[in-house]
């Protein structure tokens, strides 16, 4: 039995076996790496996964006329920044308090309206019509020296 | 261990394979193909370039499919989406570079493949149809390169497309009409971009699939052309 071992696995065959498995390993890791990279490519990038909190810049004070509302998206949720008088600005979440649709700004009526169930909200965010019972979420707002409006995300 | 054994011994998969084989009856065909003798010339370097082109084509298909997930073919977003792919998407720089370099290398290997077939006379009977289908594939390949070049919507690609599409006006009688057909308007704009995108990702791949199947099927059918 001991003597035959040499016969069963000659050197040439042995190296061939090693080379064979080496190539198989390379192939396996290349294919595996490729699949991992492709899946990683399809996964949303870090930039999108980051959740913003605290004070975030929105628009310039001067870009809003009286009665204008700017809609800005943070973390996938839209917010309104609204100029209600010459010096007063307000910010609301655009998510309706009734069924979480996105409300829009009706400049001619100076109110928010919801496209889903016709809820209406005043410029103070209070429900004034339709099925909604609760006000829109009001966001804390500040204006810095350069006239940039910031809102506070929680 | 012969190729025949490794084809039959599929370990735990055997039952699944047998189940399909009972219905599709493909085992004989696979064994037939594995036992089909190669020409003794087939290991020559000059015969490698067809296979290299095919390998690079697979690379183009896979990376192209991945890129199409993020690319947006509108003038406003084309360049932004390219920047997004390159700088923000995981491995986006790699996938995009693989697509660009794979395209260039494929063009090179196809050209070498074509030159060898031309200068060595491999277009002769019975493979004339392989020459014709191969040359058509080469033209489609040029189309791929040309249409893909516009998609990043940079100054370079914009003006390159303007100049190259302008060239067709040199063709008598039909030139001006052809220019409108290529651009989808009088200038290179939104219409051109979406048109080139459609050609690059829908039209040319479909044409390639059909012609390439014929091109490879003919090789299986008639064997490679040996040197004179």
Short mmCIF file of C-alpha atoms in Angstrom, two decimals:
data_model
loop_
_atom_site.label_atom_id
_atom_site.label_comp_id
_atom_site.label_asym_id
_atom_site.label_seq_id
_atom_site.Cartn_x
_atom_site.Cartn_y
_atom_site.Cartn_z
CA UNK A 1 0.00 0.00 0.00
CA UNK A 2 2.80 2.39 1.01
CA UNK A 3 4.71 1.67 -2.17
CA UNK A 4 1.73 2.24 -4.39
CA UNK A 5 1.06 5.78 -3.17
CA UNK A 6 3.84 7.09 -5.36
CA UNK A 7 2.38 5.31 -8.34
CA UNK A 8 -1.15 6.59 -7.75
CA UNK A 9 -0.21 10.23 -7.54
CA UNK A 10 2.80 10.99 -9.69
CA UNK A 11 4.26 14.47 -9.49
CA UNK A 12 2.89 15.61 -12.83
CA UNK A 13 -0.64 14.59 -11.88
CA UNK A 14 -0.27 16.23 -8.46
CA UNK A 15 0.71 19.60 -9.90
CA UNK A 16 -2.03 19.31 -12.42
CA UNK A 17 -4.52 18.78 -9.61
CA UNK A 18 -3.16 21.79 -7.69
CA UNK A 19 -3.33 23.99 -10.79
CA UNK A 20 -6.83 22.77 -11.50
CA UNK A 21 -8.11 23.68 -8.05
CA UNK A 22 -6.19 26.95 -8.06
CA UNK A 23 -7.94 27.98 -11.27
CA UNK A 24 -11.29 26.88 -9.86
CA UNK A 25 -10.68 29.01 -6.75
CA UNK A 26 -9.75 32.05 -8.86
CA UNK A 27 -12.88 31.54 -10.95
CA UNK A 28 -15.01 31.15 -7.84
CA UNK A 29 -13.70 34.33 -6.19
CA UNK A 30 -13.90 36.35 -9.41
CA UNK A 31 -17.50 35.29 -9.99
CA UNK A 32 -18.37 35.75 -6.31
CA UNK A 33 -16.73 39.19 -6.22
CA UNK A 34 -18.56 40.18 -9.38
CA UNK A 35 -21.92 39.17 -7.94
CA UNK A 36 -21.24 40.98 -4.65
CA UNK A 37 -20.19 44.10 -6.57
CA UNK A 38 -23.28 43.95 -8.80
CA UNK A 39 -25.59 43.61 -5.80
CA UNK A 40 -23.76 46.42 -4.01
CA UNK A 41 -24.13 48.54 -7.17
CA UNK A 42 -27.90 48.03 -7.10
CA UNK A 43 -28.13 48.83 -3.37
CA UNK A 44 -28.88 52.53 -2.66
CA UNK A 45 -25.65 54.51 -2.11
CA UNK A 46 -24.66 55.89 1.31
CA UNK A 47 -25.56 59.42 0.27
CA UNK A 48 -29.23 58.46 0.00
CA UNK A 49 -29.29 56.37 3.17
CA UNK A 50 -28.09 59.21 5.41
CA UNK A 51 -30.91 60.68 7.50
CA UNK A 52 -30.75 64.44 8.00
CA UNK A 53 -31.57 65.91 11.45
CA UNK A 54 -31.23 69.32 13.11
CA UNK A 55 -31.12 72.67 11.32
CA UNK A 56 -31.03 72.30 7.54
CA UNK A 57 -30.80 75.10 4.96
CA UNK A 58 -33.78 75.58 2.65
CA UNK A 59 -34.22 78.68 0.46
CA UNK A 60 -33.18 82.33 0.52
CA UNK A 61 -35.57 84.75 2.20
CA UNK A 62 -35.50 86.98 -0.87
CA UNK A 63 -36.61 84.18 -3.24
CA UNK A 64 -40.10 84.12 -1.71
CA UNK A 65 -42.69 86.77 -2.60
CA UNK A 66 -45.58 87.48 -0.27
CA UNK A 67 -47.86 84.42 -0.35
CA UNK A 68 -45.28 82.16 -2.01
CA UNK A 69 -44.48 78.70 -0.72
CA UNK A 70 -41.34 76.70 -1.53
CA UNK A 71 -41.47 72.92 -1.37
CA UNK A 72 -38.25 71.15 -0.32
CA UNK A 73 -37.60 67.45 0.15
CA UNK A 74 -35.67 66.11 3.16
CA UNK A 75 -35.33 62.39 3.95
CA UNK A 76 -37.99 61.71 1.33
CA UNK A 77 -40.57 63.94 3.05
CA UNK A 78 -41.59 67.29 1.51
CA UNK A 79 -41.70 70.48 3.61
CA UNK A 80 -43.18 73.91 2.87
CA UNK A 81 -41.49 77.21 3.62
CA UNK A 82 -44.10 79.93 3.36
CA UNK A 83 -44.03 83.72 3.45
CA UNK A 84 -47.21 84.82 5.25
CA UNK A 85 -46.45 88.53 5.66
CA UNK A 86 -43.63 90.91 4.83
CA UNK A 87 -41.45 89.72 7.68
CA UNK A 88 -43.07 86.48 8.79
CA UNK A 89 -42.07 83.06 7.45
CA UNK A 90 -43.49 79.69 8.49
CA UNK A 91 -42.65 76.11 7.76
CA UNK A 92 -44.89 73.03 7.71
CA UNK A 93 -44.52 69.40 6.88
CA UNK A 94 -46.45 68.76 3.65
CA UNK A 95 -47.78 65.45 4.97
CA UNK A 96 -51.54 65.70 5.55
CA UNK A 97 -52.62 64.89 9.12
CA UNK A 98 -55.57 62.85 7.83
CA UNK A 99 -54.21 60.12 5.54
CA UNK A 100 -50.59 61.19 4.95
CA UNK A 101 -51.05 62.43 1.39
CA UNK A 102 -48.90 65.37 0.26
CA UNK A 103 -50.79 68.65 0.46
CA UNK A 104 -50.23 71.47 -2.05
CA UNK A 105 -50.25 75.23 -1.63
CA UNK A 106 -53.17 77.18 -3.11
CA UNK A 107 -51.77 80.69 -3.48
CA UNK A 108 -55.08 82.27 -4.63
CA UNK A 109 -56.88 81.01 -1.48
CA UNK A 110 -53.82 81.30 0.81
CA UNK A 111 -54.32 77.79 2.17
CA UNK A 112 -53.06 74.21 1.84
CA UNK A 113 -55.26 71.65 0.10
CA UNK A 114 -55.00 67.89 0.10
CA UNK A 115 -55.60 66.14 -3.26
CA UNK A 116 -56.82 62.89 -1.65
CA UNK A 117 -59.81 63.86 0.53
CA UNK A 118 -60.13 67.61 0.01
CA UNK A 119 -58.84 68.60 3.46
CA UNK A 120 -57.97 72.29 3.75
CA UNK A 121 -55.48 73.93 6.11
CA UNK A 122 -55.07 77.60 6.93
CA UNK A 123 -51.75 79.47 6.84
CA UNK A 124 -51.45 78.61 10.52
CA UNK A 125 -51.68 74.93 9.60
CA UNK A 126 -55.08 74.53 11.28
CA UNK A 127 -57.65 72.28 9.56
CA UNK A 128 -60.40 74.43 8.03
CA UNK A 129 -62.22 71.93 5.86
CA UNK A 130 -62.49 68.29 4.85
CA UNK A 131 -61.94 65.23 7.05
CA UNK A 132 -58.66 66.32 8.69
CA UNK A 133 -58.93 66.93 12.47
CA UNK A 134 -55.33 67.76 13.38
CA UNK A 135 -53.11 70.60 12.18
CA UNK A 136 -50.12 70.17 9.87
CA UNK A 137 -46.82 69.62 11.71
CA UNK A 138 -45.19 73.01 12.19
CA UNK A 139 -41.42 73.13 11.82
CA UNK A 140 -39.12 75.40 13.85
CA UNK A 141 -37.66 78.06 11.55
CA UNK A 142 -34.82 80.57 11.73
CA UNK A 143 -33.22 83.01 9.33
CA UNK A 144 -29.47 83.65 9.45
CA UNK A 145 -27.60 86.91 8.67
CA UNK A 146 -27.31 86.18 4.97
CA UNK A 147 -31.08 85.70 4.64
CA UNK A 148 -30.98 81.90 4.35
CA UNK A 149 -33.98 80.14 5.91
CA UNK A 150 -33.25 77.09 8.08
CA UNK A 151 -35.77 74.58 9.38
CA UNK A 152 -35.26 72.08 12.19
CA UNK A 153 -35.84 68.44 11.34
CA UNK A 154 -36.55 66.06 14.21
CA UNK B 1 -11.78 11.69 -15.72
CA UNK B 2 -13.09 12.31 -19.21
CA UNK B 3 -15.35 15.19 -20.22
CA UNK B 4 -18.14 12.69 -20.65
CA UNK B 5 -17.92 11.63 -16.99
CA UNK B 6 -17.90 15.18 -15.68
CA UNK B 7 -20.91 16.01 -17.84
CA UNK B 8 -22.87 13.07 -16.49
CA UNK B 9 -21.68 13.27 -12.86
CA UNK B 10 -23.49 16.32 -11.62
CA UNK B 11 -23.63 15.09 -8.03
CA UNK B 12 -26.75 16.17 -6.13
CA UNK B 13 -28.03 17.96 -9.20
CA UNK B 14 -28.44 14.68 -11.06
CA UNK B 15 -32.09 14.21 -10.10
CA UNK B 16 -33.04 17.73 -11.09
CA UNK B 17 -31.12 17.41 -14.34
CA UNK B 18 -32.73 14.04 -15.06
CA UNK B 19 -36.18 15.49 -14.41
CA UNK B 20 -35.56 18.18 -17.01
CA UNK B 21 -33.83 15.74 -19.36
CA UNK B 22 -36.90 13.47 -19.32
CA UNK B 23 -38.91 16.36 -20.65
CA UNK B 24 -36.50 18.43 -22.75
CA UNK B 25 -34.15 15.61 -23.84
CA UNK B 26 -31.02 17.74 -24.00
CA UNK B 27 -28.38 15.35 -22.61
CA UNK B 28 -27.68 13.72 -25.94
CA UNK B 29 -27.20 17.09 -27.56
CA UNK B 30 -24.74 18.20 -24.85
CA UNK B 31 -22.78 14.93 -25.04
CA UNK B 32 -22.76 15.19 -28.83
CA UNK B 33 -21.31 18.71 -28.61
CA UNK B 34 -18.72 17.66 -26.01
CA UNK B 35 -17.53 14.76 -28.12
CA UNK B 36 -17.51 16.73 -31.35
CA UNK B 37 -13.84 16.88 -32.36
CA UNK B 38 -12.13 20.27 -32.59
CA UNK B 39 -10.06 21.18 -35.57
CA UNK B 40 -6.37 20.81 -34.71
CA UNK B 41 -6.00 24.47 -35.72
CA UNK B 42 -8.54 25.64 -33.13
CA UNK B 43 -5.90 26.23 -30.44
CA UNK B 44 -4.03 28.68 -32.67
CA UNK B 45 -3.91 32.27 -31.36
CA UNK B 46 -5.55 33.62 -34.50
CA UNK B 47 -8.77 31.77 -33.61
CA UNK B 48 -9.00 33.31 -30.11
CA UNK B 49 -10.30 36.71 -31.11
CA UNK B 50 -13.87 35.62 -31.83
CA UNK B 51 -14.11 34.13 -28.34
CA UNK B 52 -12.48 37.20 -26.77
CA UNK B 53 -15.04 39.41 -28.56
CA UNK B 54 -17.85 37.23 -27.23
CA UNK B 55 -16.46 37.38 -23.69
CA UNK B 56 -16.21 41.18 -23.92
CA UNK B 57 -19.76 41.28 -25.28
CA UNK B 58 -20.96 39.44 -22.14
CA UNK B 59 -19.08 42.05 -20.10
CA UNK B 60 -20.83 44.83 -22.05
CA UNK B 61 -24.26 43.24 -21.55
CA UNK B 62 -23.84 42.79 -17.79
CA UNK B 63 -22.29 46.21 -17.06
CA UNK B 64 -24.71 47.85 -19.51
CA UNK B 65 -27.72 46.34 -17.73
CA UNK B 66 -26.35 47.58 -14.42
CA UNK B 67 -25.69 51.10 -15.75
CA UNK B 68 -29.19 51.32 -17.23
CA UNK B 69 -30.58 51.12 -13.69
CA UNK B 70 -29.19 54.59 -12.86
CA UNK B 71 -28.80 56.33 -16.23
CA UNK B 72 -31.48 58.90 -17.19
CA UNK B 73 -31.65 59.79 -20.92
CA UNK B 74 -32.76 63.42 -20.69
CA UNK B 75 -30.60 66.50 -21.35
CA UNK B 76 -31.21 67.79 -17.80
CA UNK B 77 -30.30 64.57 -16.03
CA UNK B 78 -27.96 62.61 -18.34
CA UNK B 79 -24.73 64.22 -17.14
CA UNK B 80 -25.94 64.41 -13.53
CA UNK B 81 -26.83 60.73 -13.54
CA UNK B 82 -23.39 59.88 -14.95
CA UNK B 83 -21.80 61.91 -12.14
CA UNK B 84 -24.06 60.15 -9.65
CA UNK B 85 -23.01 56.73 -10.99
CA UNK B 86 -19.32 57.67 -10.93
CA UNK B 87 -19.12 59.32 -7.51
CA UNK B 88 -22.02 58.11 -5.34
CA UNK B 89 -23.19 54.66 -6.42
CA UNK B 90 -21.30 51.72 -4.87
CA UNK B 91 -18.72 50.44 -7.39
CA UNK B 92 -20.31 52.77 -9.96
CA UNK B 93 -16.87 54.01 -11.06
CA UNK B 94 -15.83 50.39 -11.65
CA UNK B 95 -18.94 49.31 -13.56
CA UNK B 96 -18.78 52.42 -15.75
CA UNK B 97 -15.05 51.99 -16.41
CA UNK B 98 -15.62 48.31 -17.26
CA UNK B 99 -18.30 49.36 -19.75
CA UNK B 100 -16.09 52.03 -21.37
CA UNK B 101 -12.91 49.96 -21.53
CA UNK B 102 -14.79 46.78 -22.42
CA UNK B 103 -16.31 48.65 -25.35
CA UNK B 104 -12.95 49.90 -26.58
CA UNK B 105 -11.32 46.50 -26.20
CA UNK B 106 -14.25 44.78 -27.90
CA UNK B 107 -13.90 47.11 -30.87
CA UNK B 108 -10.19 46.23 -31.01
CA UNK B 109 -10.68 42.47 -30.77
CA UNK B 110 -13.53 42.54 -33.30
CA UNK B 111 -11.27 44.47 -35.67
CA UNK B 112 -8.45 41.95 -35.23
CA UNK B 113 -10.94 39.09 -35.72
CA UNK B 114 -12.14 40.76 -38.91
CA UNK B 115 -8.63 41.46 -40.22
CA UNK B 116 -7.54 37.84 -39.67
CA UNK B 117 -10.66 36.55 -41.44
CA UNK B 118 -10.02 38.97 -44.30
CA UNK B 119 -6.29 38.51 -44.82
CA UNK B 120 -6.34 34.73 -44.29
CA UNK B 121 -9.33 34.27 -46.57
CA UNK B 122 -11.62 32.61 -44.03
CA UNK B 123 -14.64 34.05 -45.81
CA UNK B 124 -14.42 31.40 -48.52
CA UNK B 125 -16.94 28.63 -49.13
CA UNK B 126 -18.86 27.37 -47.12
CA UNK B 127 -18.52 30.27 -44.66
CA UNK B 128 -19.40 33.24 -46.86
CA UNK B 129 -22.48 33.81 -44.73
CA UNK B 130 -20.27 33.99 -41.65
CA UNK B 131 -18.27 36.74 -43.29
CA UNK B 132 -21.44 38.64 -44.21
CA UNK B 133 -23.05 38.24 -40.78
CA UNK B 134 -19.71 39.03 -39.10
CA UNK B 135 -19.26 42.21 -41.09
CA UNK B 136 -22.83 43.24 -40.26
CA UNK B 137 -22.01 42.65 -36.59
CA UNK B 138 -18.95 44.87 -37.01
CA UNK B 139 -21.15 47.66 -38.38
CA UNK B 140 -23.56 47.22 -35.46
CA UNK B 141 -20.54 47.37 -33.16
CA UNK B 142 -19.57 50.73 -34.66
CA UNK B 143 -23.17 51.82 -34.12
CA UNK B 144 -22.93 50.80 -30.47
CA UNK B 145 -19.76 52.84 -30.03
CA UNK B 146 -21.17 55.87 -31.82
CA UNK B 147 -24.52 55.90 -30.00
CA UNK B 148 -22.94 55.18 -26.61
CA UNK B 149 -20.55 58.09 -27.01
CA UNK B 150 -23.38 60.66 -26.89
CA UNK B 151 -25.04 59.30 -23.75
CA UNK B 152 -22.83 61.05 -21.08
CA UNK B 153 -24.03 64.33 -22.69
CA UNK B 154 -20.72 66.14 -22.22
CA UNK B 155 -19.40 68.90 -24.49
CA UNK B 156 -17.11 66.34 -26.11
CA UNK B 157 -19.87 63.84 -26.88
CA UNK B 158 -22.28 66.57 -27.95
CA UNK B 159 -19.95 68.07 -30.54
CA UNK B 160 -18.64 64.70 -31.67
CA UNK B 161 -22.20 63.66 -32.42
CA UNK B 162 -22.91 66.99 -34.15
CA UNK B 163 -19.90 66.55 -36.40
CA UNK B 164 -20.33 62.85 -37.15
CA UNK B 165 -24.05 63.12 -37.89
CA UNK B 166 -23.21 66.08 -40.12
CA UNK B 167 -21.01 63.78 -42.23
CA UNK B 168 -24.01 61.92 -43.65
CA UNK B 169 -25.05 65.08 -45.52
CA UNK B 170 -22.16 64.29 -47.89
CA UNK B 171 -24.20 61.36 -49.25
CA UNK B 172 -25.92 62.55 -52.42
CA UNK B 173 -29.74 62.81 -52.54
CA UNK B 174 -30.52 61.03 -49.24
CA UNK B 175 -27.92 62.73 -47.01
CA UNK B 176 -30.11 65.54 -45.67
CA UNK B 177 -33.00 63.17 -44.94
CA UNK B 178 -30.64 60.75 -43.21
CA UNK B 179 -29.36 63.58 -41.00
CA UNK B 180 -32.91 64.33 -39.84
CA UNK B 181 -33.48 60.63 -39.26
CA UNK B 182 -30.31 60.36 -37.12
CA UNK B 183 -30.91 63.51 -35.09
CA UNK B 184 -34.69 63.35 -34.88
CA UNK B 185 -34.64 67.10 -35.52
CA UNK B 186 -32.50 69.83 -37.01
CA UNK B 187 -29.97 69.94 -34.15
CA UNK B 188 -28.61 67.49 -31.60
CA UNK B 189 -31.05 67.79 -28.68
CA UNK B 190 -33.49 65.85 -26.47
CA UNK B 191 -34.83 63.89 -29.46
CA UNK B 192 -31.31 62.81 -30.46
CA UNK B 193 -30.40 61.72 -26.96
CA UNK B 194 -33.46 59.53 -26.42
CA UNK B 195 -33.08 58.16 -29.97
CA UNK B 196 -29.45 57.22 -29.43
CA UNK B 197 -30.32 55.73 -26.06
CA UNK B 198 -33.02 53.60 -27.68
CA UNK B 199 -30.60 52.47 -30.39
CA UNK B 200 -27.86 51.74 -27.88
CA UNK B 201 -30.00 49.76 -25.44
CA UNK B 202 -32.86 48.29 -27.50
CA UNK B 203 -32.35 48.25 -31.26
CA UNK B 204 -28.67 47.29 -31.60
CA UNK B 205 -28.77 44.61 -28.86
CA UNK B 206 -31.78 42.95 -30.55
CA UNK B 207 -30.04 42.99 -33.93
CA UNK B 208 -26.83 41.66 -32.35
CA UNK B 209 -28.69 38.82 -30.64
CA UNK B 210 -30.23 37.56 -33.88
CA UNK B 211 -27.16 37.93 -36.10
CA UNK B 212 -24.75 36.63 -33.46
CA UNK B 213 -26.87 33.52 -32.96
CA UNK B 214 -26.64 32.83 -36.68
CA UNK B 215 -22.90 33.63 -36.70
CA UNK B 216 -22.17 31.10 -33.91
CA UNK B 217 -24.68 28.52 -35.10
CA UNK B 218 -22.96 28.43 -38.49
CA UNK B 219 -19.64 27.68 -36.79
CA UNK B 220 -21.22 24.75 -34.92
CA UNK B 221 -22.83 23.61 -38.16
CA UNK B 222 -19.94 23.88 -40.62
CA UNK B 223 -16.88 24.03 -38.33
CA UNK B 224 -14.16 26.67 -38.46
CA UNK B 225 -12.39 27.53 -41.66
CA UNK B 226 -8.86 26.06 -41.62
CA UNK B 227 -5.83 27.79 -43.08
CA UNK B 228 -5.17 27.17 -46.77
#
